[in-house]
Amino acid sequence: MTNKPKMDEVDVLVAGGGVAGLAATALFATEGFRTLCVDAAPPPPTDATQSGADLRTTAFLQPSIETLRRAGAWTGVADTAADLRIMRLIDAGGPEPVAREVADFDSSEVQETPFGANAPNTAIRRALMERIESQALAELRAPAGVTRMTVRDKNAIATLADGGLVRAKLVIAADGRDSAVRRICGIKVKRWGYGQKGLVFAVSHSRPHQGVSTEIHRTGGPFTLVPMPDVGDSPRSSVVWMTPGSRASELMQLDDAAFSEQATAASLGVLGPLTIASRRAAWPIISQLASRLDAPRVALIAEAAHVVPPIGAQGLNMSLKDIDTLATLCIEARSKGDDFGGSALLARYHHTRWPDTVAHVAGIDALNRAAIEASQSLRDLRRAGLKSIHGVKPLRHLAMKMGLGVS
């Protein structure tokens, strides 16, 4: 006689143990939902000194910081983060590699707090995992990805790679751009590339960053310096350098000294000479959009729903907006005695997030194509657009508020 696998009963099953999945788990558990997070891979190291650790940082805008506070995780991140007070855009699209237009977007013009803060991904993962471990209603299980799913009237039953079964009222697909849950649900996705890679690394520099995030546009893609906390007396910044794939391959072959010289040239020397202060990693740049954000008993969030190039600190901030919106709708439904995993709620989630999601994907796609542009006339048009937006106060304030995702 064979033993049947144990059936776990939860309110919410989160598929995907990345930052978005962990944040969803922490938030839903904080709000009183019994929540299980499963991931196909073992948890990565959260110590940045370990081999294979995630080198990236994330610029969390204020609405995202509020979501992480709501989830009980921001306190564990704040000490590792650097404030972002000014977003500086530099157009260097002339014949020579020099700044010809500088536009500072100062957070003090629209709010009392900085735009946000930049923190290591390892720090946010560690804070979220510690928060989950401390919650009676939360659990993380990995490796144990979702392999099959059966949807019923009042719940969904997921089969996990470790043989376990989970019955949940709501399944949240946070399992990345190649989402297994999205595929199981039959939701189509549109994906396109740009022939670019993003080089990710940290640098030290002689001049203090003063809380200024600098995005430099010439051709091939932006070079972005984002403030990090100083290490001793050494100011530091994280860098995302988007460049054509062939150029990225050449740069990755250089030794640290030669690479630092190339990075300094790309930065226009705005922070003085740059010295690489970490390993380098290269990531393909794509955009992606699912055809919808819901299916029976399933809500898509984060990269299962949308992927954008790393411009304007939008990627993970869009994901946290997904989570905050979905949690708010579920809490409201539960307070009324309604089914928080039912079709009516999920349709509301789709219709609430869909217009903003489409607009952000389209807008960032357009910004990236403008940044890649090699035509001098179109680069001149890009400069004129930046000058116009920055030079008119109402437009400047509107741009800042739209970037923050507030009205």
mmCIF file of C-alpha atoms in Angstrom:
data_model
loop_
_atom_site.group_PDB
_atom_site.id
_atom_site.type_symbol
_atom_site.label_atom_id
_atom_site.label_comp_id
_atom_site.label_asym_id
_atom_site.label_seq_id
_atom_site.Cartn_x
_atom_site.Cartn_y
_atom_site.Cartn_z
ATOM 1 C CA MET A 1 0.000 0.000 0.000
ATOM 2 C CA THR A 2 1.580 3.308 -1.078
ATOM 3 C CA ASN A 3 1.477 6.302 1.192
ATOM 4 C CA LYS A 4 -0.168 9.389 -0.228
ATOM 5 C CA PRO A 5 1.978 12.527 -0.086
ATOM 6 C CA LYS A 6 1.131 14.948 2.682
ATOM 7 C CA MET A 7 -1.201 17.791 1.674
ATOM 8 C CA ASP A 8 -0.197 21.167 3.129
ATOM 9 C CA GLU A 9 -3.029 23.670 3.614
ATOM 10 C CA VAL A 10 -2.221 27.383 3.257
ATOM 11 C CA ASP A 11 -3.982 30.594 2.349
ATOM 12 C CA VAL A 12 -1.332 31.756 -0.103
ATOM 13 C CA LEU A 13 1.285 29.825 -2.050
ATOM 14 C CA VAL A 14 4.095 31.991 -3.418
ATOM 15 C CA ALA A 15 6.043 30.378 -6.273
ATOM 16 C CA GLY A 16 9.506 31.921 -6.438
ATOM 17 C CA GLY A 17 12.037 32.727 -3.728
ATOM 18 C CA GLY A 18 13.659 35.815 -5.239
ATOM 19 C CA VAL A 19 13.386 39.211 -3.592
ATOM 20 C CA ALA A 20 9.840 39.726 -4.912
ATOM 21 C CA GLY A 21 8.642 36.306 -3.768
ATOM 22 C CA LEU A 22 10.188 36.732 -0.334
ATOM 23 C CA ALA A 23 8.665 40.210 -0.013
ATOM 24 C CA ALA A 24 5.225 38.868 -0.940
ATOM 25 C CA THR A 25 5.598 36.064 1.598
ATOM 26 C CA ALA A 26 6.654 38.422 4.391
ATOM 27 C CA LEU A 27 3.866 40.911 3.639
ATOM 28 C CA PHE A 28 1.019 38.405 3.321
ATOM 29 C CA ALA A 29 2.115 36.602 6.493
ATOM 30 C CA THR A 30 2.362 39.943 8.324
ATOM 31 C CA GLU A 31 -1.227 40.632 7.263
ATOM 32 C CA GLY A 32 -2.432 37.341 8.729
ATOM 33 C CA PHE A 33 -2.424 34.991 5.716
ATOM 34 C CA ARG A 34 -0.805 31.566 6.191
ATOM 35 C CA THR A 35 1.806 31.763 3.434
ATOM 36 C CA LEU A 36 4.211 29.212 1.960
ATOM 37 C CA CYS A 37 7.001 30.277 -0.401
ATOM 38 C CA VAL A 38 8.588 27.627 -2.620
ATOM 39 C CA ASP A 39 11.490 27.936 -5.014
ATOM 40 C CA ALA A 40 13.031 25.563 -7.542
ATOM 41 C CA ALA A 41 16.599 26.391 -6.458
ATOM 42 C CA PRO A 42 18.290 26.387 -3.063
ATOM 43 C CA PRO A 43 18.526 29.843 -1.475
ATOM 44 C CA PRO A 44 21.594 31.737 -2.745
ATOM 45 C CA PRO A 45 24.173 33.025 -0.245
ATOM 46 C CA THR A 46 23.257 36.268 1.490
ATOM 47 C CA ASP A 47 26.868 37.111 2.366
ATOM 48 C CA ALA A 48 28.331 39.260 -0.438
ATOM 49 C CA THR A 49 31.786 37.842 0.297
ATOM 50 C CA GLN A 50 30.724 34.308 -0.600
ATOM 51 C CA SER A 51 31.398 32.853 -4.021
ATOM 52 C CA GLY A 52 28.407 33.249 -6.300
ATOM 53 C CA ALA A 53 26.720 35.887 -4.152
ATOM 54 C CA ASP A 54 24.482 38.429 -5.869
ATOM 55 C CA LEU A 55 26.599 41.526 -6.580
ATOM 56 C CA ARG A 56 23.693 43.736 -7.538
ATOM 57 C CA THR A 57 22.109 46.553 -5.591
ATOM 58 C CA THR A 58 18.568 47.842 -5.872
ATOM 59 C CA ALA A 59 17.409 51.438 -5.674
ATOM 60 C CA PHE A 60 14.229 51.269 -3.606
ATOM 61 C CA LEU A 61 11.949 54.262 -4.157
ATOM 62 C CA GLN A 62 9.951 55.568 -1.187
ATOM 63 C CA PRO A 63 6.694 53.721 -2.025
ATOM 64 C CA SER A 64 8.679 50.460 -2.111
ATOM 65 C CA ILE A 65 10.369 51.272 1.176
ATOM 66 C CA GLU A 66 6.915 51.733 2.699
ATOM 67 C CA THR A 67 5.887 48.310 1.367
ATOM 68 C CA LEU A 68 8.979 46.718 2.902
ATOM 69 C CA ARG A 69 8.256 48.497 6.184
ATOM 70 C CA ARG A 70 4.724 47.127 6.003
ATOM 71 C CA ALA A 71 6.260 43.659 5.571
ATOM 72 C CA GLY A 72 8.479 44.207 8.604
ATOM 73 C CA ALA A 73 11.742 43.973 6.642
ATOM 74 C CA TRP A 74 13.097 47.488 6.033
ATOM 75 C CA THR A 75 14.720 47.892 9.460
ATOM 76 C CA GLY A 76 17.194 45.144 8.564
ATOM 77 C CA VAL A 77 18.123 46.945 5.348
ATOM 78 C CA ALA A 78 18.322 50.614 6.291
ATOM 79 C CA ASP A 79 21.830 50.492 7.799
ATOM 80 C CA THR A 80 23.276 49.093 4.560
ATOM 81 C CA ALA A 81 21.545 51.616 2.285
ATOM 82 C CA ALA A 82 22.553 55.003 0.871
ATOM 83 C CA ASP A 83 19.989 57.759 0.377
ATOM 84 C CA LEU A 84 19.106 58.870 -3.156
ATOM 85 C CA ARG A 85 18.457 62.610 -2.978
ATOM 86 C CA ILE A 86 19.078 63.733 -6.548
ATOM 87 C CA MET A 87 18.585 61.902 -9.852
ATOM 88 C CA ARG A 88 21.027 63.450 -12.324
ATOM 89 C CA LEU A 89 20.630 62.802 -16.048
ATOM 90 C CA ILE A 90 23.545 63.731 -18.303
ATOM 91 C CA ASP A 91 23.313 63.817 -22.072
ATOM 92 C CA ALA A 92 26.723 63.271 -23.663
ATOM 93 C CA GLY A 93 25.428 62.555 -27.152
ATOM 94 C CA GLY A 94 27.531 65.092 -29.021
ATOM 95 C CA PRO A 95 30.509 64.339 -31.259
ATOM 96 C CA GLU A 96 32.827 64.406 -28.218
ATOM 97 C CA PRO A 97 32.371 62.373 -24.996
ATOM 98 C CA VAL A 98 31.535 65.334 -22.779
ATOM 99 C CA ALA A 99 28.411 66.411 -20.914
ATOM 100 C CA ARG A 100 26.336 68.817 -23.009
ATOM 101 C CA GLU A 101 23.158 68.761 -20.904
ATOM 102 C CA VAL A 102 22.899 68.119 -17.149
ATOM 103 C CA ALA A 103 19.483 67.839 -15.500
ATOM 104 C CA ASP A 104 19.155 67.450 -11.742
ATOM 105 C CA PHE A 105 15.861 66.142 -10.383
ATOM 106 C CA ASP A 106 15.962 67.025 -6.667
ATOM 107 C CA SER A 107 13.658 65.109 -4.317
ATOM 108 C CA SER A 108 13.310 68.151 -2.035
ATOM 109 C CA GLU A 109 11.189 69.828 -4.732
ATOM 110 C CA VAL A 110 8.384 67.288 -4.398
ATOM 111 C CA GLN A 111 8.712 65.681 -0.952
ATOM 112 C CA GLU A 112 10.503 65.950 2.398
ATOM 113 C CA THR A 113 12.218 62.556 2.107
ATOM 114 C CA PRO A 114 14.824 61.388 -0.433
ATOM 115 C CA PHE A 115 13.603 59.622 -3.578
ATOM 116 C CA GLY A 116 14.627 56.373 -1.913
ATOM 117 C CA ALA A 117 17.691 54.380 -0.947
ATOM 118 C CA ASN A 118 20.124 52.020 -2.679
ATOM 119 C CA ALA A 119 20.835 48.745 -0.881
ATOM 120 C CA PRO A 120 22.674 45.490 -1.672
ATOM 121 C CA ASN A 121 20.396 42.703 -2.850
ATOM 122 C CA THR A 122 22.111 40.418 -0.330
ATOM 123 C CA ALA A 123 20.997 42.729 2.492
ATOM 124 C CA ILE A 124 17.364 42.795 1.417
ATOM 125 C CA ARG A 125 17.323 39.006 0.917
ATOM 126 C CA ARG A 126 18.824 38.486 4.359
ATOM 127 C CA ALA A 127 16.319 40.856 5.992
ATOM 128 C CA LEU A 128 13.372 39.191 4.251
ATOM 129 C CA MET A 129 14.513 35.669 5.108
ATOM 130 C CA GLU A 130 15.018 36.645 8.756
ATOM 131 C CA ARG A 131 11.557 38.197 8.779
ATOM 132 C CA ILE A 132 10.012 35.032 7.304
ATOM 133 C CA GLU A 133 11.838 32.819 9.815
ATOM 134 C CA SER A 134 10.426 34.905 12.655
ATOM 135 C CA GLN A 135 6.795 34.604 11.486
ATOM 136 C CA ALA A 136 4.543 31.754 12.574
ATOM 137 C CA LEU A 137 2.403 32.162 9.442
ATOM 138 C CA ALA A 138 5.318 32.108 6.947
ATOM 139 C CA GLU A 139 7.489 29.302 5.603
ATOM 140 C CA LEU A 140 10.179 29.070 2.923
ATOM 141 C CA ARG A 141 10.757 25.691 1.253
ATOM 142 C CA ALA A 142 13.556 25.217 -1.294
ATOM 143 C CA PRO A 143 14.404 23.513 -3.540
ATOM 144 C CA ALA A 144 10.763 22.737 -4.248
ATOM 145 C CA GLY A 145 9.365 24.464 -7.316
ATOM 146 C CA VAL A 146 5.819 24.071 -8.648
ATOM 147 C CA THR A 147 5.617 21.379 -11.347
ATOM 148 C CA ARG A 148 1.846 20.904 -11.771
ATOM 149 C CA MET A 149 -1.320 22.627 -10.652
ATOM 150 C CA THR A 150 -4.988 21.690 -10.519
ATOM 151 C CA VAL A 151 -7.536 24.474 -10.108
ATOM 152 C CA ARG A 152 -10.811 23.866 -8.307
ATOM 153 C CA ASP A 153 -13.724 26.131 -7.419
ATOM 154 C CA LYS A 154 -12.382 27.174 -4.017
ATOM 155 C CA ASN A 155 -8.655 26.457 -4.233
ATOM 156 C CA ALA A 156 -5.720 25.282 -6.305
ATOM 157 C CA ILE A 157 -3.630 22.192 -5.619
ATOM 158 C CA ALA A 158 0.038 22.487 -6.563
ATOM 159 C CA THR A 159 2.449 19.582 -6.933
ATOM 160 C CA LEU A 160 6.000 20.425 -5.929
ATOM 161 C CA ALA A 161 9.261 19.081 -7.297
ATOM 162 C CA ASP A 162 9.997 17.451 -3.926
ATOM 163 C CA GLY A 163 6.772 15.430 -4.211
ATOM 164 C CA GLY A 164 4.765 17.553 -1.813
ATOM 165 C CA LEU A 165 1.239 18.810 -2.403
ATOM 166 C CA VAL A 166 -0.063 22.218 -1.396
ATOM 167 C CA ARG A 167 -3.672 23.378 -1.331
ATOM 168 C CA ALA A 168 -3.991 27.176 -1.480
ATOM 169 C CA LYS A 169 -6.752 29.682 -2.025
ATOM 170 C CA LEU A 170 -4.365 31.953 -3.939
ATOM 171 C CA VAL A 171 -1.186 31.190 -5.884
ATOM 172 C CA ILE A 172 1.213 34.068 -6.529
ATOM 173 C CA ALA A 173 3.522 33.515 -9.492
ATOM 174 C CA ALA A 174 6.796 35.226 -8.591
ATOM 175 C CA ASP A 175 8.984 32.634 -10.290
ATOM 176 C CA GLY A 176 10.780 34.869 -12.767
ATOM 177 C CA ARG A 177 10.827 35.677 -16.444
ATOM 178 C CA ASP A 178 10.614 31.970 -17.361
ATOM 179 C CA SER A 179 7.791 31.372 -14.872
ATOM 180 C CA ALA A 180 6.650 27.756 -14.622
ATOM 181 C CA VAL A 181 3.340 28.821 -13.071
ATOM 182 C CA ARG A 182 2.654 31.229 -15.935
ATOM 183 C CA ARG A 183 3.357 28.433 -18.419
ATOM 184 C CA ILE A 184 1.092 26.003 -16.532
ATOM 185 C CA CYS A 185 -1.688 28.611 -16.672
ATOM 186 C CA GLY A 186 -1.230 29.014 -20.432
ATOM 187 C CA ILE A 187 -0.587 32.763 -20.206
ATOM 188 C CA LYS A 188 1.331 33.987 -23.236
ATOM 189 C CA VAL A 189 4.253 36.360 -23.018
ATOM 190 C CA LYS A 190 5.922 38.775 -25.412
ATOM 191 C CA ARG A 191 9.698 39.122 -25.092
ATOM 192 C CA TRP A 192 12.145 41.266 -27.034
ATOM 193 C CA GLY A 193 15.817 42.135 -26.739
ATOM 194 C CA TYR A 194 18.093 45.035 -27.591
ATOM 195 C CA GLY A 195 21.421 43.341 -28.301
ATOM 196 C CA GLN A 196 22.676 44.766 -25.005
ATOM 197 C CA LYS A 197 24.163 43.428 -21.820
ATOM 198 C CA GLY A 198 24.258 45.137 -18.453
ATOM 199 C CA LEU A 199 27.608 45.062 -16.680
ATOM 200 C CA VAL A 200 27.122 45.176 -12.923
ATOM 201 C CA PHE A 201 29.890 46.033 -10.452
ATOM 202 C CA ALA A 202 30.880 48.357 -7.626
ATOM 203 C CA VAL A 203 33.520 51.091 -7.750
ATOM 204 C CA SER A 204 35.380 53.338 -5.363
ATOM 205 C CA HIS A 205 36.050 56.940 -6.356
ATOM 206 C CA SER A 206 37.777 60.053 -5.068
ATOM 207 C CA ARG A 207 34.819 62.450 -5.033
ATOM 208 C CA PRO A 208 31.840 61.933 -2.708
ATOM 209 C CA HIS A 209 28.585 61.057 -4.466
ATOM 210 C CA GLN A 210 26.546 63.266 -2.066
ATOM 211 C CA GLY A 211 23.442 61.164 -2.550
ATOM 212 C CA VAL A 212 23.356 61.838 -6.303
ATOM 213 C CA SER A 213 22.456 58.995 -8.664
ATOM 214 C CA THR A 214 23.948 59.794 -12.086
ATOM 215 C CA GLU A 215 22.693 58.345 -15.379
ATOM 216 C CA ILE A 216 24.865 59.207 -18.393
ATOM 217 C CA HIS A 217 23.541 58.834 -21.941
ATOM 218 C CA ARG A 218 25.811 58.734 -24.969
ATOM 219 C CA THR A 219 25.157 55.810 -27.299
ATOM 220 C CA GLY A 220 24.744 52.071 -26.791
ATOM 221 C CA GLY A 221 22.977 52.453 -23.451
ATOM 222 C CA PRO A 222 23.200 54.417 -20.198
ATOM 223 C CA PHE A 223 26.056 54.294 -17.688
ATOM 224 C CA THR A 224 24.535 54.658 -14.218
ATOM 225 C CA LEU A 225 26.304 55.371 -10.918
ATOM 226 C CA VAL A 226 24.158 54.764 -7.842
ATOM 227 C CA PRO A 227 25.325 55.813 -4.349
ATOM 228 C CA MET A 228 26.425 53.197 -1.836
ATOM 229 C CA PRO A 229 27.531 53.748 1.779
ATOM 230 C CA ASP A 230 31.202 54.714 2.094
ATOM 231 C CA VAL A 231 33.709 52.031 3.066
ATOM 232 C CA GLY A 232 36.001 53.748 5.557
ATOM 233 C CA ASP A 233 37.088 56.975 3.898
ATOM 234 C CA SER A 234 36.389 55.613 0.420
ATOM 235 C CA PRO A 235 33.197 56.740 -1.341
ATOM 236 C CA ARG A 236 31.552 53.929 -3.297
ATOM 237 C CA SER A 237 28.888 53.537 -5.949
ATOM 238 C CA SER A 238 27.259 50.624 -7.708
ATOM 239 C CA VAL A 239 27.299 50.706 -11.495
ATOM 240 C CA VAL A 240 25.005 49.370 -14.189
ATOM 241 C CA TRP A 241 26.670 49.825 -17.581
ATOM 242 C CA MET A 242 24.379 48.945 -20.473
ATOM 243 C CA THR A 243 26.280 48.435 -23.699
ATOM 244 C CA PRO A 244 26.076 46.355 -26.905
ATOM 245 C CA GLY A 245 26.775 42.680 -26.336
ATOM 246 C CA SER A 246 30.001 42.622 -28.369
ATOM 247 C CA ARG A 247 31.370 45.598 -26.415
ATOM 248 C CA ALA A 248 30.353 43.956 -23.138
ATOM 249 C CA SER A 249 32.314 40.822 -24.059
ATOM 250 C CA GLU A 250 35.408 42.913 -24.793
ATOM 251 C CA LEU A 251 35.118 44.764 -21.499
ATOM 252 C CA MET A 252 34.688 41.577 -19.499
ATOM 253 C CA GLN A 253 38.023 40.311 -20.879
ATOM 254 C CA LEU A 254 39.977 43.305 -19.546
ATOM 255 C CA ASP A 255 41.963 43.190 -16.323
ATOM 256 C CA ASP A 256 40.759 45.344 -13.443
ATOM 257 C CA ALA A 257 43.095 48.264 -14.169
ATOM 258 C CA ALA A 258 42.139 48.495 -17.840
ATOM 259 C CA PHE A 259 38.457 47.982 -17.040
ATOM 260 C CA SER A 260 38.594 50.777 -14.446
ATOM 261 C CA GLU A 261 40.056 53.120 -17.067
ATOM 262 C CA GLN A 262 37.245 52.322 -19.490
ATOM 263 C CA ALA A 263 34.626 52.795 -16.760
ATOM 264 C CA THR A 264 36.132 56.157 -15.813
ATOM 265 C CA ALA A 265 35.954 57.288 -19.450
ATOM 266 C CA ALA A 266 32.313 56.156 -19.716
ATOM 267 C CA SER A 267 31.502 58.053 -16.494
ATOM 268 C CA LEU A 268 32.950 61.284 -17.947
ATOM 269 C CA GLY A 269 35.004 61.490 -14.755
ATOM 270 C CA VAL A 270 32.079 62.933 -12.797
ATOM 271 C CA LEU A 271 33.274 61.238 -9.588
ATOM 272 C CA GLY A 272 36.969 61.268 -10.432
ATOM 273 C CA PRO A 273 38.897 58.115 -11.358
ATOM 274 C CA LEU A 274 36.898 54.916 -10.773
ATOM 275 C CA THR A 275 38.497 51.808 -9.305
ATOM 276 C CA ILE A 276 36.599 48.545 -9.554
ATOM 277 C CA ALA A 277 35.801 47.264 -6.071
ATOM 278 C CA SER A 278 33.971 43.996 -6.748
ATOM 279 C CA ARG A 279 33.663 41.152 -9.190
ATOM 280 C CA ARG A 280 31.933 41.913 -12.481
ATOM 281 C CA ALA A 281 28.795 40.278 -13.809
ATOM 282 C CA ALA A 282 27.034 40.613 -17.167
ATOM 283 C CA TRP A 283 23.264 40.281 -17.646
ATOM 284 C CA PRO A 284 21.271 40.235 -20.898
ATOM 285 C CA ILE A 285 18.934 43.221 -21.294
ATOM 286 C CA ILE A 286 15.394 42.357 -22.375
ATOM 287 C CA SER A 287 11.832 43.575 -22.049
ATOM 288 C CA GLN A 288 8.939 41.238 -21.469
ATOM 289 C CA LEU A 289 5.200 41.505 -20.850
ATOM 290 C CA ALA A 290 2.697 38.787 -20.009
ATOM 291 C CA SER A 291 -0.608 38.929 -21.892
ATOM 292 C CA ARG A 292 -2.486 39.310 -18.590
ATOM 293 C CA LEU A 293 -1.760 39.325 -14.860
ATOM 294 C CA ASP A 294 -4.295 36.766 -13.665
ATOM 295 C CA ALA A 295 -5.581 33.246 -14.221
ATOM 296 C CA PRO A 296 -7.937 31.067 -12.149
ATOM 297 C CA ARG A 297 -6.574 31.196 -8.568
ATOM 298 C CA VAL A 298 -3.323 32.778 -9.808
ATOM 299 C CA ALA A 299 -1.884 36.307 -9.741
ATOM 300 C CA LEU A 300 1.280 37.152 -11.680
ATOM 301 C CA ILE A 301 3.749 39.574 -10.102
ATOM 302 C CA ALA A 302 7.296 40.807 -10.723
ATOM 303 C CA GLU A 303 9.263 39.255 -13.585
ATOM 304 C CA ALA A 304 6.614 36.594 -14.146
ATOM 305 C CA ALA A 305 4.476 39.552 -15.260
ATOM 306 C CA HIS A 306 6.947 42.140 -16.603
ATOM 307 C CA VAL A 307 10.648 42.676 -17.257
ATOM 308 C CA VAL A 308 12.199 46.050 -18.118
ATOM 309 C CA PRO A 309 15.734 47.343 -18.705
ATOM 310 C CA PRO A 310 17.395 48.800 -15.574
ATOM 311 C CA ILE A 311 16.557 52.450 -16.275
ATOM 312 C CA GLY A 312 15.062 54.836 -13.734
ATOM 313 C CA ALA A 313 15.039 52.274 -10.880
ATOM 314 C CA GLN A 314 11.724 50.820 -12.054
ATOM 315 C CA GLY A 315 12.105 47.020 -12.196
ATOM 316 C CA LEU A 316 11.826 45.789 -8.603
ATOM 317 C CA ASN A 317 9.849 48.872 -7.638
ATOM 318 C CA MET A 318 7.158 47.829 -10.129
ATOM 319 C CA SER A 319 7.230 44.365 -8.528
ATOM 320 C CA LEU A 320 6.736 45.748 -5.027
ATOM 321 C CA LYS A 321 3.822 47.816 -6.329
ATOM 322 C CA ASP A 322 2.280 44.565 -7.637
ATOM 323 C CA ILE A 323 2.656 43.002 -4.192
ATOM 324 C CA ASP A 324 1.284 45.981 -2.302
ATOM 325 C CA THR A 325 -1.729 46.252 -4.627
ATOM 326 C CA LEU A 326 -2.528 42.540 -4.459
ATOM 327 C CA ALA A 327 -2.177 42.400 -0.667
ATOM 328 C CA THR A 328 -4.428 45.438 -0.219
ATOM 329 C CA LEU A 329 -7.129 43.891 -2.415
ATOM 330 C CA CYS A 330 -6.909 40.560 -0.567
ATOM 331 C CA ILE A 331 -7.183 42.220 2.848
ATOM 332 C CA GLU A 332 -10.247 44.140 1.680
ATOM 333 C CA ALA A 333 -11.867 40.984 0.318
ATOM 334 C CA ARG A 334 -11.173 39.027 3.499
ATOM 335 C CA SER A 335 -12.667 41.821 5.654
ATOM 336 C CA LYS A 336 -15.892 41.510 3.651
ATOM 337 C CA GLY A 337 -15.915 37.718 3.814
ATOM 338 C CA ASP A 338 -15.212 37.483 0.085
ATOM 339 C CA ASP A 339 -12.952 34.942 -1.628
ATOM 340 C CA PHE A 340 -9.498 36.551 -1.769
ATOM 341 C CA GLY A 341 -8.376 34.078 -4.433
ATOM 342 C CA GLY A 342 -11.536 34.220 -6.521
ATOM 343 C CA SER A 343 -11.995 35.401 -10.067
ATOM 344 C CA ALA A 344 -13.589 38.720 -9.091
ATOM 345 C CA LEU A 345 -10.626 39.776 -6.965
ATOM 346 C CA LEU A 346 -8.057 38.593 -9.496
ATOM 347 C CA ALA A 347 -9.838 40.498 -12.271
ATOM 348 C CA ARG A 348 -9.661 43.614 -10.083
ATOM 349 C CA TYR A 349 -5.939 43.048 -9.581
ATOM 350 C CA HIS A 350 -5.389 42.712 -13.340
ATOM 351 C CA HIS A 351 -7.402 45.822 -14.185
ATOM 352 C CA THR A 352 -5.766 47.827 -11.383
ATOM 353 C CA ARG A 353 -2.161 47.033 -12.326
ATOM 354 C CA TRP A 354 -2.441 46.478 -16.091
ATOM 355 C CA PRO A 355 -2.567 50.107 -17.356
ATOM 356 C CA ASP A 356 0.381 51.178 -15.186
ATOM 357 C CA THR A 357 2.361 48.053 -16.111
ATOM 358 C CA VAL A 358 1.876 48.529 -19.846
ATOM 359 C CA ALA A 359 2.734 52.222 -19.585
ATOM 360 C CA HIS A 360 5.949 51.522 -17.663
ATOM 361 C CA VAL A 361 7.097 48.760 -20.010
ATOM 362 C CA ALA A 362 6.422 50.943 -23.064
ATOM 363 C CA GLY A 363 7.998 54.022 -21.512
ATOM 364 C CA ILE A 364 11.191 52.291 -20.399
ATOM 365 C CA ASP A 365 11.440 50.554 -23.763
ATOM 366 C CA ALA A 366 11.298 53.970 -25.453
ATOM 367 C CA LEU A 367 13.900 55.419 -23.081
ATOM 368 C CA ASN A 368 16.264 52.540 -23.748
ATOM 369 C CA ARG A 369 15.864 52.804 -27.508
ATOM 370 C CA ALA A 370 16.620 56.527 -27.217
ATOM 371 C CA ALA A 371 19.714 55.737 -25.142
ATOM 372 C CA ILE A 372 20.961 53.220 -27.714
ATOM 373 C CA GLU A 373 20.439 55.591 -30.633
ATOM 374 C CA ALA A 374 23.576 56.260 -32.715
ATOM 375 C CA SER A 375 22.053 58.825 -35.093
ATOM 376 C CA GLN A 376 23.326 62.304 -34.218
ATOM 377 C CA SER A 377 20.041 63.972 -35.155
ATOM 378 C CA LEU A 378 18.065 61.642 -32.876
ATOM 379 C CA ARG A 379 20.589 62.103 -30.080
ATOM 380 C CA ASP A 380 20.082 65.849 -30.463
ATOM 381 C CA LEU A 381 16.336 65.286 -30.196
ATOM 382 C CA ARG A 382 16.919 63.279 -27.004
ATOM 383 C CA ARG A 383 18.876 66.199 -25.560
ATOM 384 C CA ALA A 384 16.138 68.665 -26.475
ATOM 385 C CA GLY A 385 13.521 66.499 -24.791
ATOM 386 C CA LEU A 386 15.548 66.289 -21.584
ATOM 387 C CA LYS A 387 16.111 70.042 -21.589
ATOM 388 C CA SER A 388 12.411 70.744 -22.113
ATOM 389 C CA ILE A 389 11.219 68.438 -19.319
ATOM 390 C CA HIS A 390 13.796 69.681 -16.833
ATOM 391 C CA GLY A 391 13.427 73.338 -17.721
ATOM 392 C CA VAL A 392 9.689 73.594 -17.085
ATOM 393 C CA LYS A 393 8.939 73.273 -13.367
ATOM 394 C CA PRO A 394 5.501 71.595 -13.634
ATOM 395 C CA LEU A 395 6.892 69.065 -16.145
ATOM 396 C CA ARG A 396 9.940 68.447 -13.945
ATOM 397 C CA HIS A 397 7.756 67.811 -10.901
ATOM 398 C CA LEU A 398 5.404 65.591 -12.904
ATOM 399 C CA ALA A 399 8.355 63.530 -14.166
ATOM 400 C CA MET A 400 9.619 63.044 -10.612
ATOM 401 C CA LYS A 401 6.221 62.001 -9.301
ATOM 402 C CA MET A 402 5.682 59.613 -12.199
ATOM 403 C CA GLY A 403 9.096 58.079 -11.529
ATOM 404 C CA LEU A 404 8.084 57.524 -7.909
ATOM 405 C CA GLY A 405 4.790 56.014 -9.010
ATOM 406 C CA VAL A 406 2.684 58.591 -7.177
ATOM 407 C CA SER A 407 0.193 61.193 -8.405
#
